[in-house]
PDB file of N, CA and C in Angstrom:
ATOM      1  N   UNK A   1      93.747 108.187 108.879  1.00  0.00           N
ATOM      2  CA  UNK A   1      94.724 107.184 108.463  1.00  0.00           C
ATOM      3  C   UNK A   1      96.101 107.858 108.384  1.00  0.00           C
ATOM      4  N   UNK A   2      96.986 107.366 109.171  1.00  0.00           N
ATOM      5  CA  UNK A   2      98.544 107.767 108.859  1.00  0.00           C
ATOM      6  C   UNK A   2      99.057 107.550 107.710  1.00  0.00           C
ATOM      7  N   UNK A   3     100.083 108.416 107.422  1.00  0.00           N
ATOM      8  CA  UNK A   3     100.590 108.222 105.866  1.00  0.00           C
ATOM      9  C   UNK A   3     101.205 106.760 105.548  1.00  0.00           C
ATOM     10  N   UNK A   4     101.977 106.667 106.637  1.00  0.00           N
ATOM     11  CA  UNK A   4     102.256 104.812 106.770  1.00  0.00           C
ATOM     12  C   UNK A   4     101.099 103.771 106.436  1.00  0.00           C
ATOM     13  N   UNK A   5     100.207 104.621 106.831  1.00  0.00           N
ATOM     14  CA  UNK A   5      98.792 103.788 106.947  1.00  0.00           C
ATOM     15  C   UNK A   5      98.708 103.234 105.374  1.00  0.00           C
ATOM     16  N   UNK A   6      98.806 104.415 104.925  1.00  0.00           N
ATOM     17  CA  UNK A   6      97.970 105.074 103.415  1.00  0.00           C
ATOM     18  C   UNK A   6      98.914 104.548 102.638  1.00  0.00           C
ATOM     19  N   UNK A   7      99.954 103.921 102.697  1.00  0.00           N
ATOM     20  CA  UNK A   7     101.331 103.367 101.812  1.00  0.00           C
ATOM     21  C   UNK A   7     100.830 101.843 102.119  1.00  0.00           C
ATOM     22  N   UNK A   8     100.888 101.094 103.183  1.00  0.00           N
ATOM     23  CA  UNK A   8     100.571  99.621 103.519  1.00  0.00           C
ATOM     24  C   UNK A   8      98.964  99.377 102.609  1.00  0.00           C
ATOM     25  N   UNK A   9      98.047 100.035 102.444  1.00  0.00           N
ATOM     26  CA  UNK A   9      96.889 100.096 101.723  1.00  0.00           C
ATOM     27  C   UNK A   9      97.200  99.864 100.415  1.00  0.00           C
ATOM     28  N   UNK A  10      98.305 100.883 100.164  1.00  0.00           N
ATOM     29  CA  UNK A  10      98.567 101.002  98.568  1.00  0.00           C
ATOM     30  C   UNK A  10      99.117  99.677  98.558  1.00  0.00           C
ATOM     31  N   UNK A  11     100.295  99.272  99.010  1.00  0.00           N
ATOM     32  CA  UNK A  11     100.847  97.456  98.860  1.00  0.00           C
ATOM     33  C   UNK A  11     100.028  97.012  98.996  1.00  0.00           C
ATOM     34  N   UNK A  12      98.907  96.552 100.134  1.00  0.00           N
ATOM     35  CA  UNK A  12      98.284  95.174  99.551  1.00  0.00           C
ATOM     36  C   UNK A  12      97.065  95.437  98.493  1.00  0.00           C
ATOM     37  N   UNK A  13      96.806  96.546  97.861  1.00  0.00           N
ATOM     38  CA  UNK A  13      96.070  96.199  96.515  1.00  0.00           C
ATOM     39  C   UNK A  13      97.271  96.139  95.757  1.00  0.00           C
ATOM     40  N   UNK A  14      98.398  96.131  95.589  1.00  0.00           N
ATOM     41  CA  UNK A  14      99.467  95.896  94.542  1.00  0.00           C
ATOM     42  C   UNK A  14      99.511  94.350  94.851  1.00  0.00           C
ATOM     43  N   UNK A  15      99.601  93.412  96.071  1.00  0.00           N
ATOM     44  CA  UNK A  15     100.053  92.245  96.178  1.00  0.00           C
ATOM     45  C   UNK A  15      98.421  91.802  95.737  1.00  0.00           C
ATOM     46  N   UNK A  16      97.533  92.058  96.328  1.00  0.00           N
ATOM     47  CA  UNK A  16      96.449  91.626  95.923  1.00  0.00           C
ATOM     48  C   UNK A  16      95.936  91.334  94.148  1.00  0.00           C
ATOM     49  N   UNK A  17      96.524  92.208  93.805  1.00  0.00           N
ATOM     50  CA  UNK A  17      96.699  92.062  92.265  1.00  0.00           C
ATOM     51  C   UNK A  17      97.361  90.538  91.343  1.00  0.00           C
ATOM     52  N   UNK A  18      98.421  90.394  92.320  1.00  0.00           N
ATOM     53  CA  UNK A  18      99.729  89.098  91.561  1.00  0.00           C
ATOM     54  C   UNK A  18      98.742  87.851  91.669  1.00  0.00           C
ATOM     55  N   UNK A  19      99.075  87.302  90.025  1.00  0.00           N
ATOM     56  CA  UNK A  19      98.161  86.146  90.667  1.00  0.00           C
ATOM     57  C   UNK A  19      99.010  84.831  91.273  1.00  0.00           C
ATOM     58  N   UNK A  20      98.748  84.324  92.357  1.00  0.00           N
ATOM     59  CA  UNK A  20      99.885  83.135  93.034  1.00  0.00           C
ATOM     60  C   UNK A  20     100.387  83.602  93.869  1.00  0.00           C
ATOM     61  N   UNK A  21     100.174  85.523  94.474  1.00  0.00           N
ATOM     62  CA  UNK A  21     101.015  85.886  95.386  1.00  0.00           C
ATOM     63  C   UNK A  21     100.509  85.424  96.987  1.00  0.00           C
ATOM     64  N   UNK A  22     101.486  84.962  97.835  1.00  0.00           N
ATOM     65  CA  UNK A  22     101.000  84.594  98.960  1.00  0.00           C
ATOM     66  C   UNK A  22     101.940  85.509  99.894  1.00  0.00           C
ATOM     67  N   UNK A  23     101.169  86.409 100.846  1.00  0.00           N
ATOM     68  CA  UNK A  23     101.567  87.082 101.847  1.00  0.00           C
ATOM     69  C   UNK A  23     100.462  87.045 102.949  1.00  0.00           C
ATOM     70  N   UNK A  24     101.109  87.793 104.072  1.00  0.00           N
ATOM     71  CA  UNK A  24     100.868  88.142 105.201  1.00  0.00           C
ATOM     72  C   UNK A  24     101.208  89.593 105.667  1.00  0.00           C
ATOM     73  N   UNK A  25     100.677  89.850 106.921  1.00  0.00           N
ATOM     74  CA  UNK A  25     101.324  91.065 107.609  1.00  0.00           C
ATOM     75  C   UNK A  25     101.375  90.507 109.171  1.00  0.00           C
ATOM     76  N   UNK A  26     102.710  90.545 109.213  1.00  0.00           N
ATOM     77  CA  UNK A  26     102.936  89.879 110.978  1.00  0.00           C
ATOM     78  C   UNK A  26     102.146  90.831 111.720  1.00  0.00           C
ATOM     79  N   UNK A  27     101.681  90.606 113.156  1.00  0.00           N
ATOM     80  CA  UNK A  27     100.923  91.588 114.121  1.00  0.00           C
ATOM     81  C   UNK A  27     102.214  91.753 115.151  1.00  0.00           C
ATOM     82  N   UNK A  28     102.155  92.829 115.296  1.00  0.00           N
ATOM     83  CA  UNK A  28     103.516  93.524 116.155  1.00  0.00           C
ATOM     84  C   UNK A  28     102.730  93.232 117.358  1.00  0.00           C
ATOM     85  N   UNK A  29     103.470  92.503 118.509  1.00  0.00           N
ATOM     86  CA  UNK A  29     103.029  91.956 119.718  1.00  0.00           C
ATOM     87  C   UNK A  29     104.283  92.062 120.407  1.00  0.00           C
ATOM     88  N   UNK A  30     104.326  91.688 121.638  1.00  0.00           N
ATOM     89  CA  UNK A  30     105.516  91.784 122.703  1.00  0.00           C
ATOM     90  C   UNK A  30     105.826  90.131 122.169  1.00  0.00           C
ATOM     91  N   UNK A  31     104.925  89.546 121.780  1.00  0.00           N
ATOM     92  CA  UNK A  31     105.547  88.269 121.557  1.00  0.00           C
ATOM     93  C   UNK A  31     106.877  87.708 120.324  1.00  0.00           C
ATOM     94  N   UNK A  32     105.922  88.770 119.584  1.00  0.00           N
ATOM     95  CA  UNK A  32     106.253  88.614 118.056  1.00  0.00           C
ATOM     96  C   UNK A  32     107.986  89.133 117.849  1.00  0.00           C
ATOM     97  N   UNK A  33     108.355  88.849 116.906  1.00  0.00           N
ATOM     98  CA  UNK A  33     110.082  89.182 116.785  1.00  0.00           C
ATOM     99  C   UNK A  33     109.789  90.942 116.065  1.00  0.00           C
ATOM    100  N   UNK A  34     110.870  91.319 117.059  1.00  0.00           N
ATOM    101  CA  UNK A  34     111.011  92.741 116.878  1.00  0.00           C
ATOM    102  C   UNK A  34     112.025  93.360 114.968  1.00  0.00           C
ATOM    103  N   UNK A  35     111.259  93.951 114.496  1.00  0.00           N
ATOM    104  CA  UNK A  35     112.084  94.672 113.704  1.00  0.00           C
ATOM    105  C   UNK A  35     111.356  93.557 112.065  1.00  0.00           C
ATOM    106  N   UNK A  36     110.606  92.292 112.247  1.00  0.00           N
ATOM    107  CA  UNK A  36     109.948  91.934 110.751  1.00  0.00           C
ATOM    108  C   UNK A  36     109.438  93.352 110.094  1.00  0.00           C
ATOM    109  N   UNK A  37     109.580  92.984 108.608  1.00  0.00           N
ATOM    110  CA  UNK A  37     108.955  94.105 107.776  1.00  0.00           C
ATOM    111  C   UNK A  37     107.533  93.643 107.965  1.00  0.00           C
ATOM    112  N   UNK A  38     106.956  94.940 107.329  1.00  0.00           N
ATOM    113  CA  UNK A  38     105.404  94.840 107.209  1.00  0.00           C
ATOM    114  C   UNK A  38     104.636  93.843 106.453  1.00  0.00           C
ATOM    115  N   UNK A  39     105.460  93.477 105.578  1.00  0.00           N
ATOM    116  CA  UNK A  39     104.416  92.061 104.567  1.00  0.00           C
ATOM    117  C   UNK A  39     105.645  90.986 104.621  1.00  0.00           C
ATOM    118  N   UNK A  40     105.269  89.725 104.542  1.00  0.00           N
ATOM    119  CA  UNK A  40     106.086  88.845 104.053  1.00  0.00           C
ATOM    120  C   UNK A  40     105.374  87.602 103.337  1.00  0.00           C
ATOM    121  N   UNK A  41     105.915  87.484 102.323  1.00  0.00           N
ATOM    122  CA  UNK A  41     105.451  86.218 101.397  1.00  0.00           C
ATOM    123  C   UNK A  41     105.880  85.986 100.227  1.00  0.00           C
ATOM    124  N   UNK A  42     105.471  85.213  99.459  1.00  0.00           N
ATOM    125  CA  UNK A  42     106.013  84.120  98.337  1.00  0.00           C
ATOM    126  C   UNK A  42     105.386  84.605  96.953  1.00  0.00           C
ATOM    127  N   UNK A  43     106.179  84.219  95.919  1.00  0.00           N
ATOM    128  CA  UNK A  43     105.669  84.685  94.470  1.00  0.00           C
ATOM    129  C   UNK A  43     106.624  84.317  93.841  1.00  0.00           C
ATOM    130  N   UNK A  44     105.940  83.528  93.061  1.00  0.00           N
ATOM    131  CA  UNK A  44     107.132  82.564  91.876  1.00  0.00           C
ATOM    132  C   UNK A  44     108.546  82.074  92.647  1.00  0.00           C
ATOM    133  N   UNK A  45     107.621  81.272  93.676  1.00  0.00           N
ATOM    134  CA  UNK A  45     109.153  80.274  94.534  1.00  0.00           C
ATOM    135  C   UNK A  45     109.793  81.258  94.961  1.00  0.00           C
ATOM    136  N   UNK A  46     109.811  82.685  95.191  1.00  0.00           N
ATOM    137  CA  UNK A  46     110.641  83.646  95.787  1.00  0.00           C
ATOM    138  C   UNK A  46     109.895  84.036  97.013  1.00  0.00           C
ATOM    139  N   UNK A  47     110.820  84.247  98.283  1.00  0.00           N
ATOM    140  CA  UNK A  47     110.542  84.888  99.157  1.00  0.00           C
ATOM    141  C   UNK A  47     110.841  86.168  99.247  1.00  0.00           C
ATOM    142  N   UNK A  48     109.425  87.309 100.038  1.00  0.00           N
ATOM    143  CA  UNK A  48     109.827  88.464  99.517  1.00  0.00           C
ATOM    144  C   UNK A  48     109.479  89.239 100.844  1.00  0.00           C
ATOM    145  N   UNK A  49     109.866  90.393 101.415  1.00  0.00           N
ATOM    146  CA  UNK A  49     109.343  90.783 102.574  1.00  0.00           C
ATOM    147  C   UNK A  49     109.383  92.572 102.083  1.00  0.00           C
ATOM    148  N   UNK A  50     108.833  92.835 102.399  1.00  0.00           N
ATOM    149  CA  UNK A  50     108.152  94.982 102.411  1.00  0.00           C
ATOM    150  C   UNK A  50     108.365  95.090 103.218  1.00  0.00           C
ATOM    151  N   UNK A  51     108.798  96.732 104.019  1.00  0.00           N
ATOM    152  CA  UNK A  51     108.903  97.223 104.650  1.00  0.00           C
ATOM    153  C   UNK A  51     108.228  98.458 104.005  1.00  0.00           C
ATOM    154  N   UNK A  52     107.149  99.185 104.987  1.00  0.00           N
ATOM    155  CA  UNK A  52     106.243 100.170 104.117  1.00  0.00           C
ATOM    156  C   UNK A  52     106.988 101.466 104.971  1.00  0.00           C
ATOM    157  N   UNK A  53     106.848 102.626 104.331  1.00  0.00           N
ATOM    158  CA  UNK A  53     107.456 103.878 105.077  1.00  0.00           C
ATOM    159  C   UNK A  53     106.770 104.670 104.162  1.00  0.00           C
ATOM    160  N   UNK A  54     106.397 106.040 104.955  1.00  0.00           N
ATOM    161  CA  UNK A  54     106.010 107.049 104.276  1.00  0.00           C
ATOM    162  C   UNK A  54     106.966 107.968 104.117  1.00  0.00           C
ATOM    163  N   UNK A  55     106.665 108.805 102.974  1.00  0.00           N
ATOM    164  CA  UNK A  55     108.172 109.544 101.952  1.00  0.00           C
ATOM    165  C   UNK A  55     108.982 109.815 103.314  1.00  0.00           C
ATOM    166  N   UNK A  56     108.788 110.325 104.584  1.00  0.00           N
ATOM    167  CA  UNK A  56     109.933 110.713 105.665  1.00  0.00           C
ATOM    168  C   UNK A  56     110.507 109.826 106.509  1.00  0.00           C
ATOM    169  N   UNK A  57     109.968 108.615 106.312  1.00  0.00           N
ATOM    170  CA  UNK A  57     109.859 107.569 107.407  1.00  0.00           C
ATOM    171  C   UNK A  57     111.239 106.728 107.272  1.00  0.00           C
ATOM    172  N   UNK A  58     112.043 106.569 108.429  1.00  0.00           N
ATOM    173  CA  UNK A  58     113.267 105.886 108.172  1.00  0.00           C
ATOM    174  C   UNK A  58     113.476 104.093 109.135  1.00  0.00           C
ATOM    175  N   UNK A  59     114.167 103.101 108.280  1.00  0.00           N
ATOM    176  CA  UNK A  59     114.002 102.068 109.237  1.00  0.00           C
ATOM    177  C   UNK A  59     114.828 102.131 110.433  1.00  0.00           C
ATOM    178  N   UNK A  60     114.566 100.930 111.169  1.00  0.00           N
ATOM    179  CA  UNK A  60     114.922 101.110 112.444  1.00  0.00           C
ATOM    180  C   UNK A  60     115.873 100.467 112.475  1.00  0.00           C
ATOM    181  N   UNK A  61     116.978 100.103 113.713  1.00  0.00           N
ATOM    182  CA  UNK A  61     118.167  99.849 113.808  1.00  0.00           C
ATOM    183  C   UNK A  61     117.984  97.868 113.803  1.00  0.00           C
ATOM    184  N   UNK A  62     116.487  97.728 114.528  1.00  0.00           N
ATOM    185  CA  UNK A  62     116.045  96.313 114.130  1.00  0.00           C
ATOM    186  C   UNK A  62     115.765  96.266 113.061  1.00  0.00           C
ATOM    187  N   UNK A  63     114.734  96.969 112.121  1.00  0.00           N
ATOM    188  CA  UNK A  63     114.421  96.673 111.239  1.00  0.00           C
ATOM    189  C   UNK A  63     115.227  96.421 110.315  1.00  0.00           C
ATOM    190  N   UNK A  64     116.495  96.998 110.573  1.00  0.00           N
ATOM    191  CA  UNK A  64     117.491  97.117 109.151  1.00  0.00           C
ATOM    192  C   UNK A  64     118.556  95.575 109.581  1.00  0.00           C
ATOM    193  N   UNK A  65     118.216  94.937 110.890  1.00  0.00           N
ATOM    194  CA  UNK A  65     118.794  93.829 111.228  1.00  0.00           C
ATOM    195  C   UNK A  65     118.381  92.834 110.531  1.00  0.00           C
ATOM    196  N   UNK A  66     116.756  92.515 110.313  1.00  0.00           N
ATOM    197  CA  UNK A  66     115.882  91.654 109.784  1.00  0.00           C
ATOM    198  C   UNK A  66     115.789  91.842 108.645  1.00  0.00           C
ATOM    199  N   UNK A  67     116.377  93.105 107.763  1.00  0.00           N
ATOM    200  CA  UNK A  67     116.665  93.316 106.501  1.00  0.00           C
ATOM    201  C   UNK A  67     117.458  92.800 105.694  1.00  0.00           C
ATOM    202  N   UNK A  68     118.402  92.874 106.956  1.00  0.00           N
ATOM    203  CA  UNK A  68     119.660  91.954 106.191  1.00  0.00           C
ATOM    204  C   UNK A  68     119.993  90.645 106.418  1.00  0.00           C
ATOM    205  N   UNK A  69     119.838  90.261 107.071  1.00  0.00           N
ATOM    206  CA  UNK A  69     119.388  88.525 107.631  1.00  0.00           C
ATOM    207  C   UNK A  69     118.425  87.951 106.471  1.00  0.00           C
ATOM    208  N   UNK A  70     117.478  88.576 106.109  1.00  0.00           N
ATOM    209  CA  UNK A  70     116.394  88.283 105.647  1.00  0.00           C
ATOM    210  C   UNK A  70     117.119  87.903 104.122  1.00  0.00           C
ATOM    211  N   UNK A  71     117.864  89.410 103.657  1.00  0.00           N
ATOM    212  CA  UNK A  71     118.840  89.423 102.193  1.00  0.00           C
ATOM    213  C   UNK A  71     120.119  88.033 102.359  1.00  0.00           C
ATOM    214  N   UNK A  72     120.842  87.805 103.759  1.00  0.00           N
ATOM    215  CA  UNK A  72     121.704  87.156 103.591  1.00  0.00           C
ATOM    216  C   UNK A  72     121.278  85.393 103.497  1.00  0.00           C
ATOM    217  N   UNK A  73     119.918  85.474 103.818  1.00  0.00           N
ATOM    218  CA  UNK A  73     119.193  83.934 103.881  1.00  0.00           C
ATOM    219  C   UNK A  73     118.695  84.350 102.120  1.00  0.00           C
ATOM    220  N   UNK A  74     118.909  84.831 101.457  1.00  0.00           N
ATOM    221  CA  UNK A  74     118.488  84.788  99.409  1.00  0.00           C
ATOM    222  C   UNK A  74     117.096  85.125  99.324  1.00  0.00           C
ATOM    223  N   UNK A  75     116.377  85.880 100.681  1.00  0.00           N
ATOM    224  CA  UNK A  75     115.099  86.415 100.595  1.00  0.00           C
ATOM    225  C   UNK A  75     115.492  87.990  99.630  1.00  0.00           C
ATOM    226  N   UNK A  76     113.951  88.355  98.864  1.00  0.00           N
ATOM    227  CA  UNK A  76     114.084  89.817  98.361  1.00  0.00           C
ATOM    228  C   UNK A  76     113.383  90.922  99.754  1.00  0.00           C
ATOM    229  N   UNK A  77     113.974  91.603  99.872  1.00  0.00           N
ATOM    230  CA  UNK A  77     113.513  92.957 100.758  1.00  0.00           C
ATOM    231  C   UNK A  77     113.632  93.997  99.778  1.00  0.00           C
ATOM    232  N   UNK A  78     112.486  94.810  99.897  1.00  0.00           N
ATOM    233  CA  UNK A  78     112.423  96.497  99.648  1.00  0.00           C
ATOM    234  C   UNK A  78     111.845  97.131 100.472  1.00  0.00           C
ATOM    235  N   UNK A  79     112.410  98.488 100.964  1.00  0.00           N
ATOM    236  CA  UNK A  79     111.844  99.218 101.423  1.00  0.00           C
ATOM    237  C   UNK A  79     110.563 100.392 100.837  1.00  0.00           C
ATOM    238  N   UNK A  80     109.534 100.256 100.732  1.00  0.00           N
ATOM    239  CA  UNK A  80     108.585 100.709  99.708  1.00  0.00           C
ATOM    240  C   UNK A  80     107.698 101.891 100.623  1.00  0.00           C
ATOM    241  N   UNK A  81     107.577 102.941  99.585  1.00  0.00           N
ATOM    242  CA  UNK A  81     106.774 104.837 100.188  1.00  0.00           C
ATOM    243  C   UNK A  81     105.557 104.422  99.043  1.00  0.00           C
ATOM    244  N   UNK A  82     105.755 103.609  98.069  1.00  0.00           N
ATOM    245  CA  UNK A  82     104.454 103.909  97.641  1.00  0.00           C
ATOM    246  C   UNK A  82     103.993 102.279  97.014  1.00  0.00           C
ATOM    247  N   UNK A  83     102.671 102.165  96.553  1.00  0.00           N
ATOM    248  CA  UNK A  83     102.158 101.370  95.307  1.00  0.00           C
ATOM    249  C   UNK A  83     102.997 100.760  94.483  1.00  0.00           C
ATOM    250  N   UNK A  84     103.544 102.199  93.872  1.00  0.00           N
ATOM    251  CA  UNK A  84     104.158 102.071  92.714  1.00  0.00           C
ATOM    252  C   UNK A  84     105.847 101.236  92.899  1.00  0.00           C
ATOM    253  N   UNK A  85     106.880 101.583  94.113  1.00  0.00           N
ATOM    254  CA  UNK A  85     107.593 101.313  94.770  1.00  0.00           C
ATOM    255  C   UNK A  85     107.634  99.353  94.835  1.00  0.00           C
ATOM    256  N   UNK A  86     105.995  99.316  95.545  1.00  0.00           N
ATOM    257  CA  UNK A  86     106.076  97.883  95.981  1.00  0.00           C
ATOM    258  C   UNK A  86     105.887  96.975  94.408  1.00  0.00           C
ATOM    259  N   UNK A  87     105.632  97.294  92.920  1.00  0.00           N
ATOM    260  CA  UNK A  87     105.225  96.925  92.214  1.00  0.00           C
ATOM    261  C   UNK A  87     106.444  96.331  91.585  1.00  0.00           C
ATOM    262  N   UNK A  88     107.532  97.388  91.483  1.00  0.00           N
ATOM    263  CA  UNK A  88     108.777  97.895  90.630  1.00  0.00           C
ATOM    264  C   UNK A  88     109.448  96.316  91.465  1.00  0.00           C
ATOM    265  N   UNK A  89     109.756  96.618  92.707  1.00  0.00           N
ATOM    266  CA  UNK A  89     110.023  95.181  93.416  1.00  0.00           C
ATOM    267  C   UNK A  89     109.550  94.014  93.436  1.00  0.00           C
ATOM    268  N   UNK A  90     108.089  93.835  93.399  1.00  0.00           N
ATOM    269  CA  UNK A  90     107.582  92.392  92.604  1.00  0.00           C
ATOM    270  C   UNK A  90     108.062  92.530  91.287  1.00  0.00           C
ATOM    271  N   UNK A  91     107.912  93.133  90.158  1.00  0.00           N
ATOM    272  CA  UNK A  91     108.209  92.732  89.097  1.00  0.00           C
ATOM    273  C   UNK A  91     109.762  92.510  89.197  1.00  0.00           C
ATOM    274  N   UNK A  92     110.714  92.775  89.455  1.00  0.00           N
ATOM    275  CA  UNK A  92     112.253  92.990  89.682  1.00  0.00           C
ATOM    276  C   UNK A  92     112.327  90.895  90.190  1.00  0.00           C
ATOM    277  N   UNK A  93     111.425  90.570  91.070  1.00  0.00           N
ATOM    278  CA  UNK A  93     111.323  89.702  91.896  1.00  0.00           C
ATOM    279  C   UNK A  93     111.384  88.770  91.036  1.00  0.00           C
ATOM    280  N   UNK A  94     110.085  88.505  89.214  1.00  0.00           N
ATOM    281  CA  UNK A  94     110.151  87.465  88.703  1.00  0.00           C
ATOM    282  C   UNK A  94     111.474  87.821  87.614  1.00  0.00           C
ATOM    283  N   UNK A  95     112.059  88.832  87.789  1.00  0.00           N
ATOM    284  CA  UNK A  95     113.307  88.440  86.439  1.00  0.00           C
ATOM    285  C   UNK A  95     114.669  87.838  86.850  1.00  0.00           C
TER     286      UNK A  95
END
């Protein structure tokens, strides 16, 4: 398992935890839009999208496009290395 691997594992037992949380993980395809974060979904009427990276891992010049599109439409984005990372941002999410 890649360390990326081993960080996306750690988020969805953190999302798996919320109760009411509704996500996904888009499948990266030639079809699919280039640069979505790794999870996207809903929790307490908020839209929220992850981007998972391991401690060295940096986003991409798309990814950081769909980051901010995503922030300028009143969605929450974090970029999250761990569990603990993606938690700090759901909770941040209901205050």
């Amino acid at each position: 398992m890649t360390p990326e691997a081993k960080v996306k594992k750690e988020i969805r037992t953190v999302l798996d935890t919320l109760p009411g949380c509704w996500y996904f993980m888009p499948a990266a395809s030639v079809y699919g839009r280039r640069g979505v974060p790794d999870f996207v979904g809903l929790w307490h009427g908020r839209f929220f999208a992850i981007e998972a990276k391991s401690s060295v891992g940096k986003t991409t010049k798309l990814q950081d496009r769909e980051i901010e599109r995503i922030t300028a439409a009143g969605g929450v984005v974090g970029v999250c290395r761990s569990g603990d990372d993606a938690r700090e941002l759901m909770e941040g999410l209901c205050s």
